[in-house]
Amino acid sequence: MFKKLLGGLLGGGEAKPASVAAAEPVEYNGYQIVSEPAEQGGQFRVSGWICKPDAEGELLEHRFERSDLVPSREACDELMLEKARRFIDQVGDEMFTPRDPA
């Protein structure tokens, strides 16, 4: 299910903050929220995925990253859930619509 999600994280490229193992998905209004914070200097950056199956059963994914840094993994997971729930309530399925790079 998360093959595509993990595939993008394992590729090479520029140095990035160390990813921490993804938390178990949390269901919210038909979406799955997956906290996957990045460790930076002993703190954790709010980061993860919001996923939802479409009508054909294909998994839609939205990378969710914020600038917030918190001192513990547990606090980071909670803040990720709080912010992702708010984002889902405000944006809904529009998050899966590709943006025009104008």
PDB file of N, CA and C in Angstrom:
ATOM      1  N   MET A   1       0.816  -1.200   0.000  1.00  0.00           N
ATOM      2  CA  MET A   1       0.000   0.000   0.000  1.00  0.00           C
ATOM      3  C   MET A   1       0.852   1.254   0.000  1.00  0.00           C
ATOM      4  N   PHE A   2       1.923   1.214   0.746  1.00  0.00           N
ATOM      5  CA  PHE A   2       2.761   2.397   0.829  1.00  0.00           C
ATOM      6  C   PHE A   2       4.045   2.249   0.003  1.00  0.00           C
ATOM      7  N   LYS A   3       4.012   1.354  -0.991  1.00  0.00           N
ATOM      8  CA  LYS A   3       5.182   1.131  -1.827  1.00  0.00           C
ATOM      9  C   LYS A   3       5.627   2.419  -2.520  1.00  0.00           C
ATOM     10  N   LYS A   4       4.686   3.110  -3.137  1.00  0.00           N
ATOM     11  CA  LYS A   4       4.994   4.358  -3.831  1.00  0.00           C
ATOM     12  C   LYS A   4       5.509   5.401  -2.847  1.00  0.00           C
ATOM     13  N   LEU A   5       4.881   5.445  -1.691  1.00  0.00           N
ATOM     14  CA  LEU A   5       5.252   6.399  -0.649  1.00  0.00           C
ATOM     15  C   LEU A   5       6.709   6.204  -0.236  1.00  0.00           C
ATOM     16  N   LEU A   6       7.098   4.964   0.024  1.00  0.00           N
ATOM     17  CA  LEU A   6       8.454   4.694   0.482  1.00  0.00           C
ATOM     18  C   LEU A   6       9.477   4.766  -0.647  1.00  0.00           C
ATOM     19  N   GLY A   7       9.054   4.462  -1.872  1.00  0.00           N
ATOM     20  CA  GLY A   7       9.976   4.480  -2.999  1.00  0.00           C
ATOM     21  C   GLY A   7      10.625   5.833  -3.216  1.00  0.00           C
ATOM     22  N   GLY A   8       9.871   6.902  -3.059  1.00  0.00           N
ATOM     23  CA  GLY A   8      10.404   8.247  -3.242  1.00  0.00           C
ATOM     24  C   GLY A   8      11.378   8.644  -2.149  1.00  0.00           C
ATOM     25  N   LEU A   9      11.259   8.025  -0.994  1.00  0.00           N
ATOM     26  CA  LEU A   9      12.137   8.374   0.115  1.00  0.00           C
ATOM     27  C   LEU A   9      13.480   7.670   0.046  1.00  0.00           C
ATOM     28  N   LEU A  10      13.571   6.584  -0.709  1.00  0.00           N
ATOM     29  CA  LEU A  10      14.790   5.789  -0.742  1.00  0.00           C
ATOM     30  C   LEU A  10      15.743   6.197  -1.855  1.00  0.00           C
ATOM     31  N   GLY A  11      15.324   7.104  -2.712  1.00  0.00           N
ATOM     32  CA  GLY A  11      16.176   7.537  -3.813  1.00  0.00           C
ATOM     33  C   GLY A  11      17.307   8.426  -3.334  1.00  0.00           C
ATOM     34  N   GLY A  12      18.309   8.611  -4.215  1.00  0.00           N
ATOM     35  CA  GLY A  12      19.448   9.458  -3.884  1.00  0.00           C
ATOM     36  C   GLY A  12      19.103  10.921  -4.024  1.00  0.00           C
ATOM     37  N   GLY A  13      20.120  11.755  -4.018  1.00  0.00           N
ATOM     38  CA  GLY A  13      19.882  13.181  -4.179  1.00  0.00           C
ATOM     39  C   GLY A  13      20.601  13.972  -3.118  1.00  0.00           C
ATOM     40  N   GLU A  14      20.149  15.196  -2.922  1.00  0.00           N
ATOM     41  CA  GLU A  14      20.791  16.075  -1.967  1.00  0.00           C
ATOM     42  C   GLU A  14      20.588  15.584  -0.533  1.00  0.00           C
ATOM     43  N   ALA A  15      21.467  15.995   0.353  1.00  0.00           N
ATOM     44  CA  ALA A  15      21.366  15.594   1.759  1.00  0.00           C
ATOM     45  C   ALA A  15      20.090  16.175   2.364  1.00  0.00           C
ATOM     46  N   LYS A  16      19.365  15.335   3.064  1.00  0.00           N
ATOM     47  CA  LYS A  16      18.117  15.738   3.686  1.00  0.00           C
ATOM     48  C   LYS A  16      18.165  15.364   5.154  1.00  0.00           C
ATOM     49  N   PRO A  17      17.279  15.940   5.968  1.00  0.00           N
ATOM     50  CA  PRO A  17      17.206  15.523   7.358  1.00  0.00           C
ATOM     51  C   PRO A  17      16.887  14.030   7.442  1.00  0.00           C
ATOM     52  N   ALA A  18      17.387  13.379   8.480  1.00  0.00           N
ATOM     53  CA  ALA A  18      17.161  11.949   8.648  1.00  0.00           C
ATOM     54  C   ALA A  18      15.687  11.676   8.894  1.00  0.00           C
ATOM     55  N   SER A  19      15.119  10.767   8.093  1.00  0.00           N
ATOM     56  CA  SER A  19      13.730  10.373   8.302  1.00  0.00           C
ATOM     57  C   SER A  19      13.673   9.351   9.426  1.00  0.00           C
ATOM     58  N   VAL A  20      12.618   9.431  10.176  1.00  0.00           N
ATOM     59  CA  VAL A  20      12.365   8.503  11.255  1.00  0.00           C
ATOM     60  C   VAL A  20      11.299   7.546  10.746  1.00  0.00           C
ATOM     61  N   ALA A  21      11.263   6.337  11.271  1.00  0.00           N
ATOM     62  CA  ALA A  21      10.271   5.355  10.835  1.00  0.00           C
ATOM     63  C   ALA A  21       8.863   5.941  10.911  1.00  0.00           C
ATOM     64  N   ALA A  22       8.080   5.616   9.913  1.00  0.00           N
ATOM     65  CA  ALA A  22       6.702   6.117   9.856  1.00  0.00           C
ATOM     66  C   ALA A  22       5.871   5.502  10.977  1.00  0.00           C
ATOM     67  N   ALA A  23       4.970   6.307  11.515  1.00  0.00           N
ATOM     68  CA  ALA A  23       4.036   5.829  12.532  1.00  0.00           C
ATOM     69  C   ALA A  23       2.922   5.040  11.851  1.00  0.00           C
ATOM     70  N   GLU A  24       2.162   4.325  12.628  1.00  0.00           N
ATOM     71  CA  GLU A  24       0.997   3.620  12.101  1.00  0.00           C
ATOM     72  C   GLU A  24      -0.001   4.648  11.570  1.00  0.00           C
ATOM     73  N   PRO A  25      -0.646   4.355  10.444  1.00  0.00           N
ATOM     74  CA  PRO A  25      -1.634   5.289   9.897  1.00  0.00           C
ATOM     75  C   PRO A  25      -2.794   5.507  10.866  1.00  0.00           C
ATOM     76  N   VAL A  26      -3.315   6.733  10.856  1.00  0.00           N
ATOM     77  CA  VAL A  26      -4.481   7.086  11.659  1.00  0.00           C
ATOM     78  C   VAL A  26      -5.578   7.497  10.691  1.00  0.00           C
ATOM     79  N   GLU A  27      -6.771   6.895  10.830  1.00  0.00           N
ATOM     80  CA  GLU A  27      -7.892   7.197   9.942  1.00  0.00           C
ATOM     81  C   GLU A  27      -8.604   8.447  10.423  1.00  0.00           C
ATOM     82  N   TYR A  28      -8.951   9.325   9.462  1.00  0.00           N
ATOM     83  CA  TYR A  28      -9.713  10.532   9.768  1.00  0.00           C
ATOM     84  C   TYR A  28     -10.591  10.865   8.570  1.00  0.00           C
ATOM     85  N   ASN A  29     -11.886  10.759   8.723  1.00  0.00           N
ATOM     86  CA  ASN A  29     -12.862  11.112   7.674  1.00  0.00           C
ATOM     87  C   ASN A  29     -12.551  10.473   6.317  1.00  0.00           C
ATOM     88  N   GLY A  30     -12.122   9.225   6.314  1.00  0.00           N
ATOM     89  CA  GLY A  30     -11.825   8.522   5.068  1.00  0.00           C
ATOM     90  C   GLY A  30     -10.404   8.688   4.570  1.00  0.00           C
ATOM     91  N   TYR A  31      -9.599   9.477   5.237  1.00  0.00           N
ATOM     92  CA  TYR A  31      -8.195   9.685   4.894  1.00  0.00           C
ATOM     93  C   TYR A  31      -7.326   8.904   5.875  1.00  0.00           C
ATOM     94  N   GLN A  32      -6.131   8.563   5.441  1.00  0.00           N
ATOM     95  CA  GLN A  32      -5.133   7.968   6.320  1.00  0.00           C
ATOM     96  C   GLN A  32      -4.034   9.009   6.525  1.00  0.00           C
ATOM     97  N   ILE A  33      -3.724   9.302   7.775  1.00  0.00           N
ATOM     98  CA  ILE A  33      -2.652  10.245   8.111  1.00  0.00           C
ATOM     99  C   ILE A  33      -1.484   9.431   8.628  1.00  0.00           C
ATOM    100  N   VAL A  34      -0.316   9.629   8.020  1.00  0.00           N
ATOM    101  CA  VAL A  34       0.882   8.893   8.410  1.00  0.00           C
ATOM    102  C   VAL A  34       1.957   9.898   8.817  1.00  0.00           C
ATOM    103  N   SER A  35       2.285   9.919  10.094  1.00  0.00           N
ATOM    104  CA  SER A  35       3.348  10.793  10.579  1.00  0.00           C
ATOM    105  C   SER A  35       4.693  10.141  10.288  1.00  0.00           C
ATOM    106  N   GLU A  36       5.581  10.904   9.663  1.00  0.00           N
ATOM    107  CA  GLU A  36       6.928  10.434   9.350  1.00  0.00           C
ATOM    108  C   GLU A  36       7.889  11.617   9.532  1.00  0.00           C
ATOM    109  N   PRO A  37       8.148  11.970  10.784  1.00  0.00           N
ATOM    110  CA  PRO A  37       8.949  13.156  11.048  1.00  0.00           C
ATOM    111  C   PRO A  37      10.385  13.024  10.564  1.00  0.00           C
ATOM    112  N   ALA A  38      10.995  14.154  10.330  1.00  0.00           N
ATOM    113  CA  ALA A  38      12.410  14.212   9.978  1.00  0.00           C
ATOM    114  C   ALA A  38      13.173  14.709  11.204  1.00  0.00           C
ATOM    115  N   GLU A  39      14.219  13.997  11.573  1.00  0.00           N
ATOM    116  CA  GLU A  39      15.014  14.400  12.725  1.00  0.00           C
ATOM    117  C   GLU A  39      16.037  15.443  12.308  1.00  0.00           C
ATOM    118  N   GLN A  40      16.083  16.538  13.055  1.00  0.00           N
ATOM    119  CA  GLN A  40      17.012  17.628  12.760  1.00  0.00           C
ATOM    120  C   GLN A  40      17.594  18.153  14.057  1.00  0.00           C
ATOM    121  N   GLY A  41      18.851  17.896  14.275  1.00  0.00           N
ATOM    122  CA  GLY A  41      19.541  18.441  15.439  1.00  0.00           C
ATOM    123  C   GLY A  41      18.881  18.096  16.765  1.00  0.00           C
ATOM    124  N   GLY A  42      18.411  16.872  16.915  1.00  0.00           N
ATOM    125  CA  GLY A  42      17.787  16.455  18.155  1.00  0.00           C
ATOM    126  C   GLY A  42      16.323  16.835  18.285  1.00  0.00           C
ATOM    127  N   GLN A  43      15.764  17.457  17.263  1.00  0.00           N
ATOM    128  CA  GLN A  43      14.340  17.797  17.255  1.00  0.00           C
ATOM    129  C   GLN A  43      13.687  17.093  16.072  1.00  0.00           C
ATOM    130  N   PHE A  44      12.364  17.183  15.998  1.00  0.00           N
ATOM    131  CA  PHE A  44      11.618  16.496  14.952  1.00  0.00           C
ATOM    132  C   PHE A  44      10.746  17.480  14.187  1.00  0.00           C
ATOM    133  N   ARG A  45      10.872  17.442  12.850  1.00  0.00           N
ATOM    134  CA  ARG A  45      10.081  18.307  11.970  1.00  0.00           C
ATOM    135  C   ARG A  45       8.785  17.592  11.604  1.00  0.00           C
ATOM    136  N   VAL A  46       7.667  18.309  11.680  1.00  0.00           N
ATOM    137  CA  VAL A  46       6.366  17.761  11.325  1.00  0.00           C
ATOM    138  C   VAL A  46       6.366  17.426   9.833  1.00  0.00           C
ATOM    139  N   SER A  47       6.171  16.152   9.539  1.00  0.00           N
ATOM    140  CA  SER A  47       6.239  15.688   8.167  1.00  0.00           C
ATOM    141  C   SER A  47       5.528  14.345   8.060  1.00  0.00           C
ATOM    142  N   GLY A  48       4.976  14.061   6.892  1.00  0.00           N
ATOM    143  CA  GLY A  48       4.313  12.780   6.687  1.00  0.00           C
ATOM    144  C   GLY A  48       3.475  12.779   5.426  1.00  0.00           C
ATOM    145  N   TRP A  49       2.447  11.955   5.424  1.00  0.00           N
ATOM    146  CA  TRP A  49       1.615  11.750   4.254  1.00  0.00           C
ATOM    147  C   TRP A  49       0.140  11.771   4.631  1.00  0.00           C
ATOM    148  N   ILE A  50      -0.672  12.227   3.697  1.00  0.00           N
ATOM    149  CA  ILE A  50      -2.119  12.080   3.798  1.00  0.00           C
ATOM    150  C   ILE A  50      -2.514  11.267   2.567  1.00  0.00           C
ATOM    151  N   CYS A  51      -3.196  10.153   2.788  1.00  0.00           N
ATOM    152  CA  CYS A  51      -3.544   9.237   1.710  1.00  0.00           C
ATOM    153  C   CYS A  51      -5.043   8.945   1.723  1.00  0.00           C
ATOM    154  N   LYS A  52      -5.558   8.598   0.535  1.00  0.00           N
ATOM    155  CA  LYS A  52      -6.963   8.233   0.426  1.00  0.00           C
ATOM    156  C   LYS A  52      -7.136   7.439  -0.869  1.00  0.00           C
ATOM    157  N   PRO A  53      -7.861   6.317  -0.825  1.00  0.00           N
ATOM    158  CA  PRO A  53      -8.122   5.599  -2.075  1.00  0.00           C
ATOM    159  C   PRO A  53      -9.144   6.351  -2.917  1.00  0.00           C
ATOM    160  N   ASP A  54      -8.928   6.368  -4.244  1.00  0.00           N
ATOM    161  CA  ASP A  54      -9.903   7.012  -5.127  1.00  0.00           C
ATOM    162  C   ASP A  54     -11.015   6.022  -5.468  1.00  0.00           C
ATOM    163  N   ALA A  55     -11.916   6.400  -6.364  1.00  0.00           N
ATOM    164  CA  ALA A  55     -13.072   5.574  -6.714  1.00  0.00           C
ATOM    165  C   ALA A  55     -12.662   4.226  -7.318  1.00  0.00           C
ATOM    166  N   GLU A  56     -11.505   4.176  -7.976  1.00  0.00           N
ATOM    167  CA  GLU A  56     -11.020   2.934  -8.581  1.00  0.00           C
ATOM    168  C   GLU A  56     -10.153   2.122  -7.621  1.00  0.00           C
ATOM    169  N   GLY A  57      -9.948   2.635  -6.412  1.00  0.00           N
ATOM    170  CA  GLY A  57      -9.141   1.925  -5.416  1.00  0.00           C
ATOM    171  C   GLY A  57      -7.666   2.278  -5.435  1.00  0.00           C
ATOM    172  N   GLU A  58      -7.263   3.175  -6.355  1.00  0.00           N
ATOM    173  CA  GLU A  58      -5.866   3.594  -6.399  1.00  0.00           C
ATOM    174  C   GLU A  58      -5.605   4.584  -5.263  1.00  0.00           C
ATOM    175  N   LEU A  59      -4.450   4.461  -4.644  1.00  0.00           N
ATOM    176  CA  LEU A  59      -4.123   5.300  -3.497  1.00  0.00           C
ATOM    177  C   LEU A  59      -3.649   6.684  -3.940  1.00  0.00           C
ATOM    178  N   LEU A  60      -4.355   7.718  -3.499  1.00  0.00           N
ATOM    179  CA  LEU A  60      -3.937   9.098  -3.729  1.00  0.00           C
ATOM    180  C   LEU A  60      -3.071   9.500  -2.550  1.00  0.00           C
ATOM    181  N   GLU A  61      -1.982  10.213  -2.812  1.00  0.00           N
ATOM    182  CA  GLU A  61      -1.059  10.603  -1.746  1.00  0.00           C
ATOM    183  C   GLU A  61      -0.727  12.080  -1.823  1.00  0.00           C
ATOM    184  N   HIS A  62      -0.615  12.684  -0.666  1.00  0.00           N
ATOM    185  CA  HIS A  62      -0.202  14.079  -0.565  1.00  0.00           C
ATOM    186  C   HIS A  62       0.904  14.166   0.476  1.00  0.00           C
ATOM    187  N   ARG A  63       2.062  14.666   0.075  1.00  0.00           N
ATOM    188  CA  ARG A  63       3.169  14.867   1.019  1.00  0.00           C
ATOM    189  C   ARG A  63       2.830  16.079   1.870  1.00  0.00           C
ATOM    190  N   PHE A  64       2.912  15.915   3.186  1.00  0.00           N
ATOM    191  CA  PHE A  64       2.526  16.950   4.131  1.00  0.00           C
ATOM    192  C   PHE A  64       3.751  17.306   4.967  1.00  0.00           C
ATOM    193  N   GLU A  65       4.278  18.518   4.776  1.00  0.00           N
ATOM    194  CA  GLU A  65       5.459  18.956   5.525  1.00  0.00           C
ATOM    195  C   GLU A  65       5.226  20.352   6.065  1.00  0.00           C
ATOM    196  N   ARG A  66       5.664  20.556   7.281  1.00  0.00           N
ATOM    197  CA  ARG A  66       5.548  21.852   7.923  1.00  0.00           C
ATOM    198  C   ARG A  66       6.899  22.240   8.503  1.00  0.00           C
ATOM    199  N   SER A  67       7.053  23.496   8.854  1.00  0.00           N
ATOM    200  CA  SER A  67       8.327  23.982   9.388  1.00  0.00           C
ATOM    201  C   SER A  67       8.451  23.772  10.893  1.00  0.00           C
ATOM    202  N   ASP A  68       7.389  23.327  11.541  1.00  0.00           N
ATOM    203  CA  ASP A  68       7.403  23.155  12.992  1.00  0.00           C
ATOM    204  C   ASP A  68       8.455  22.136  13.433  1.00  0.00           C
ATOM    205  N   LEU A  69       9.228  22.494  14.446  1.00  0.00           N
ATOM    206  CA  LEU A  69      10.178  21.586  15.082  1.00  0.00           C
ATOM    207  C   LEU A  69       9.753  21.400  16.532  1.00  0.00           C
ATOM    208  N   VAL A  70       9.720  20.156  16.984  1.00  0.00           N
ATOM    209  CA  VAL A  70       9.342  19.864  18.367  1.00  0.00           C
ATOM    210  C   VAL A  70      10.377  18.917  18.972  1.00  0.00           C
ATOM    211  N   PRO A  71      10.515  18.918  20.312  1.00  0.00           N
ATOM    212  CA  PRO A  71      11.586  18.173  20.957  1.00  0.00           C
ATOM    213  C   PRO A  71      11.399  16.660  21.046  1.00  0.00           C
ATOM    214  N   SER A  72      10.176  16.133  20.876  1.00  0.00           N
ATOM    215  CA  SER A  72      10.005  14.684  21.017  1.00  0.00           C
ATOM    216  C   SER A  72       9.206  14.107  19.858  1.00  0.00           C
ATOM    217  N   ARG A  73       9.434  12.844  19.595  1.00  0.00           N
ATOM    218  CA  ARG A  73       8.719  12.144  18.525  1.00  0.00           C
ATOM    219  C   ARG A  73       7.222  12.116  18.818  1.00  0.00           C
ATOM    220  N   GLU A  74       6.857  11.847  20.057  1.00  0.00           N
ATOM    221  CA  GLU A  74       5.451  11.756  20.427  1.00  0.00           C
ATOM    222  C   GLU A  74       4.731  13.093  20.195  1.00  0.00           C
ATOM    223  N   ALA A  75       5.373  14.184  20.597  1.00  0.00           N
ATOM    224  CA  ALA A  75       4.785  15.512  20.391  1.00  0.00           C
ATOM    225  C   ALA A  75       4.675  15.823  18.899  1.00  0.00           C
ATOM    226  N   CYS A  76       5.646  15.381  18.141  1.00  0.00           N
ATOM    227  CA  CYS A  76       5.634  15.605  16.697  1.00  0.00           C
ATOM    228  C   CYS A  76       4.486  14.845  16.040  1.00  0.00           C
ATOM    229  N   ASP A  77       4.292  13.588  16.436  1.00  0.00           N
ATOM    230  CA  ASP A  77       3.189  12.794  15.884  1.00  0.00           C
ATOM    231  C   ASP A  77       1.846  13.448  16.196  1.00  0.00           C
ATOM    232  N   GLU A  78       1.675  13.924  17.416  1.00  0.00           N
ATOM    233  CA  GLU A  78       0.418  14.577  17.807  1.00  0.00           C
ATOM    234  C   GLU A  78       0.186  15.864  17.017  1.00  0.00           C
ATOM    235  N   LEU A  79       1.244  16.667  16.852  1.00  0.00           N
ATOM    236  CA  LEU A  79       1.113  17.912  16.097  1.00  0.00           C
ATOM    237  C   LEU A  79       0.824  17.619  14.629  1.00  0.00           C
ATOM    238  N   MET A  80       1.435  16.572  14.080  1.00  0.00           N
ATOM    239  CA  MET A  80       1.168  16.159  12.702  1.00  0.00           C
ATOM    240  C   MET A  80      -0.312  15.826  12.540  1.00  0.00           C
ATOM    241  N   LEU A  81      -0.864  15.051  13.454  1.00  0.00           N
ATOM    242  CA  LEU A  81      -2.276  14.678  13.376  1.00  0.00           C
ATOM    243  C   LEU A  81      -3.177  15.906  13.468  1.00  0.00           C
ATOM    244  N   GLU A  82      -2.867  16.788  14.392  1.00  0.00           N
ATOM    245  CA  GLU A  82      -3.671  18.009  14.563  1.00  0.00           C
ATOM    246  C   GLU A  82      -3.670  18.858  13.295  1.00  0.00           C
ATOM    247  N   LYS A  83      -2.482  19.086  12.744  1.00  0.00           N
ATOM    248  CA  LYS A  83      -2.370  19.932  11.552  1.00  0.00           C
ATOM    249  C   LYS A  83      -2.959  19.252  10.316  1.00  0.00           C
ATOM    250  N   ALA A  84      -2.761  17.948  10.190  1.00  0.00           N
ATOM    251  CA  ALA A  84      -3.302  17.223   9.041  1.00  0.00           C
ATOM    252  C   ALA A  84      -4.830  17.200   9.080  1.00  0.00           C
ATOM    253  N   ARG A  85      -5.416  17.004  10.247  1.00  0.00           N
ATOM    254  CA  ARG A  85      -6.879  17.028  10.366  1.00  0.00           C
ATOM    255  C   ARG A  85      -7.440  18.383   9.948  1.00  0.00           C
ATOM    256  N   ARG A  86      -6.802  19.446  10.406  1.00  0.00           N
ATOM    257  CA  ARG A  86      -7.241  20.796  10.046  1.00  0.00           C
ATOM    258  C   ARG A  86      -7.119  21.007   8.530  1.00  0.00           C
ATOM    259  N   PHE A  87      -6.002  20.554   7.956  1.00  0.00           N
ATOM    260  CA  PHE A  87      -5.767  20.682   6.519  1.00  0.00           C
ATOM    261  C   PHE A  87      -6.840  19.914   5.736  1.00  0.00           C
ATOM    262  N   ILE A  88      -7.159  18.702   6.167  1.00  0.00           N
ATOM    263  CA  ILE A  88      -8.189  17.898   5.514  1.00  0.00           C
ATOM    264  C   ILE A  88      -9.534  18.625   5.572  1.00  0.00           C
ATOM    265  N   ASP A  89      -9.876  19.173   6.730  1.00  0.00           N
ATOM    266  CA  ASP A  89     -11.143  19.892   6.882  1.00  0.00           C
ATOM    267  C   ASP A  89     -11.207  21.119   5.976  1.00  0.00           C
ATOM    268  N   GLN A  90     -10.084  21.787   5.776  1.00  0.00           N
ATOM    269  CA  GLN A  90     -10.061  23.008   4.984  1.00  0.00           C
ATOM    270  C   GLN A  90      -9.966  22.752   3.481  1.00  0.00           C
ATOM    271  N   VAL A  91      -9.199  21.745   3.080  1.00  0.00           N
ATOM    272  CA  VAL A  91      -8.877  21.549   1.666  1.00  0.00           C
ATOM    273  C   VAL A  91      -9.571  20.331   1.058  1.00  0.00           C
ATOM    274  N   GLY A  92      -9.750  19.279   1.824  1.00  0.00           N
ATOM    275  CA  GLY A  92     -10.380  18.060   1.313  1.00  0.00           C
ATOM    276  C   GLY A  92      -9.608  17.448   0.155  1.00  0.00           C
ATOM    277  N   ASP A  93     -10.328  16.877  -0.798  1.00  0.00           N
ATOM    278  CA  ASP A  93      -9.693  16.172  -1.915  1.00  0.00           C
ATOM    279  C   ASP A  93      -8.930  17.092  -2.865  1.00  0.00           C
ATOM    280  N   GLU A  94      -9.094  18.388  -2.740  1.00  0.00           N
ATOM    281  CA  GLU A  94      -8.336  19.324  -3.590  1.00  0.00           C
ATOM    282  C   GLU A  94      -6.831  19.166  -3.403  1.00  0.00           C
ATOM    283  N   MET A  95      -6.412  18.616  -2.264  1.00  0.00           N
ATOM    284  CA  MET A  95      -4.973  18.432  -2.036  1.00  0.00           C
ATOM    285  C   MET A  95      -4.346  17.490  -3.054  1.00  0.00           C
ATOM    286  N   PHE A  96      -5.155  16.650  -3.689  1.00  0.00           N
ATOM    287  CA  PHE A  96      -4.639  15.692  -4.657  1.00  0.00           C
ATOM    288  C   PHE A  96      -4.632  16.233  -6.082  1.00  0.00           C
ATOM    289  N   THR A  97      -5.150  17.439  -6.284  1.00  0.00           N
ATOM    290  CA  THR A  97      -5.169  18.060  -7.595  1.00  0.00           C
ATOM    291  C   THR A  97      -3.786  18.621  -7.897  1.00  0.00           C
ATOM    292  N   PRO A  98      -3.191  18.223  -9.026  1.00  0.00           N
ATOM    293  CA  PRO A  98      -1.859  18.751  -9.370  1.00  0.00           C
ATOM    294  C   PRO A  98      -1.885  20.270  -9.512  1.00  0.00           C
ATOM    295  N   ARG A  99      -0.813  20.892  -9.044  1.00  0.00           N
ATOM    296  CA  ARG A  99      -0.694  22.353  -9.158  1.00  0.00           C
ATOM    297  C   ARG A  99      -0.066  22.723 -10.474  1.00  0.00           C
ATOM    298  N   ASP A 100      -0.491  23.861 -11.005  1.00  0.00           N
ATOM    299  CA  ASP A 100       0.098  24.384 -12.242  1.00  0.00           C
ATOM    300  C   ASP A 100       1.342  25.164 -11.875  1.00  0.00           C
ATOM    301  N   PRO A 101       2.533  24.717 -12.340  1.00  0.00           N
ATOM    302  CA  PRO A 101       3.779  25.404 -11.957  1.00  0.00           C
ATOM    303  C   PRO A 101       3.998  26.697 -12.742  1.00  0.00           C
ATOM    304  N   ALA A 102       3.100  27.631 -12.608  1.00  0.00           N
ATOM    305  CA  ALA A 102       3.162  28.893 -13.362  1.00  0.00           C
ATOM    306  C   ALA A 102       4.208  29.816 -12.850  1.00  0.00           C
TER     307      ALA A 102
END
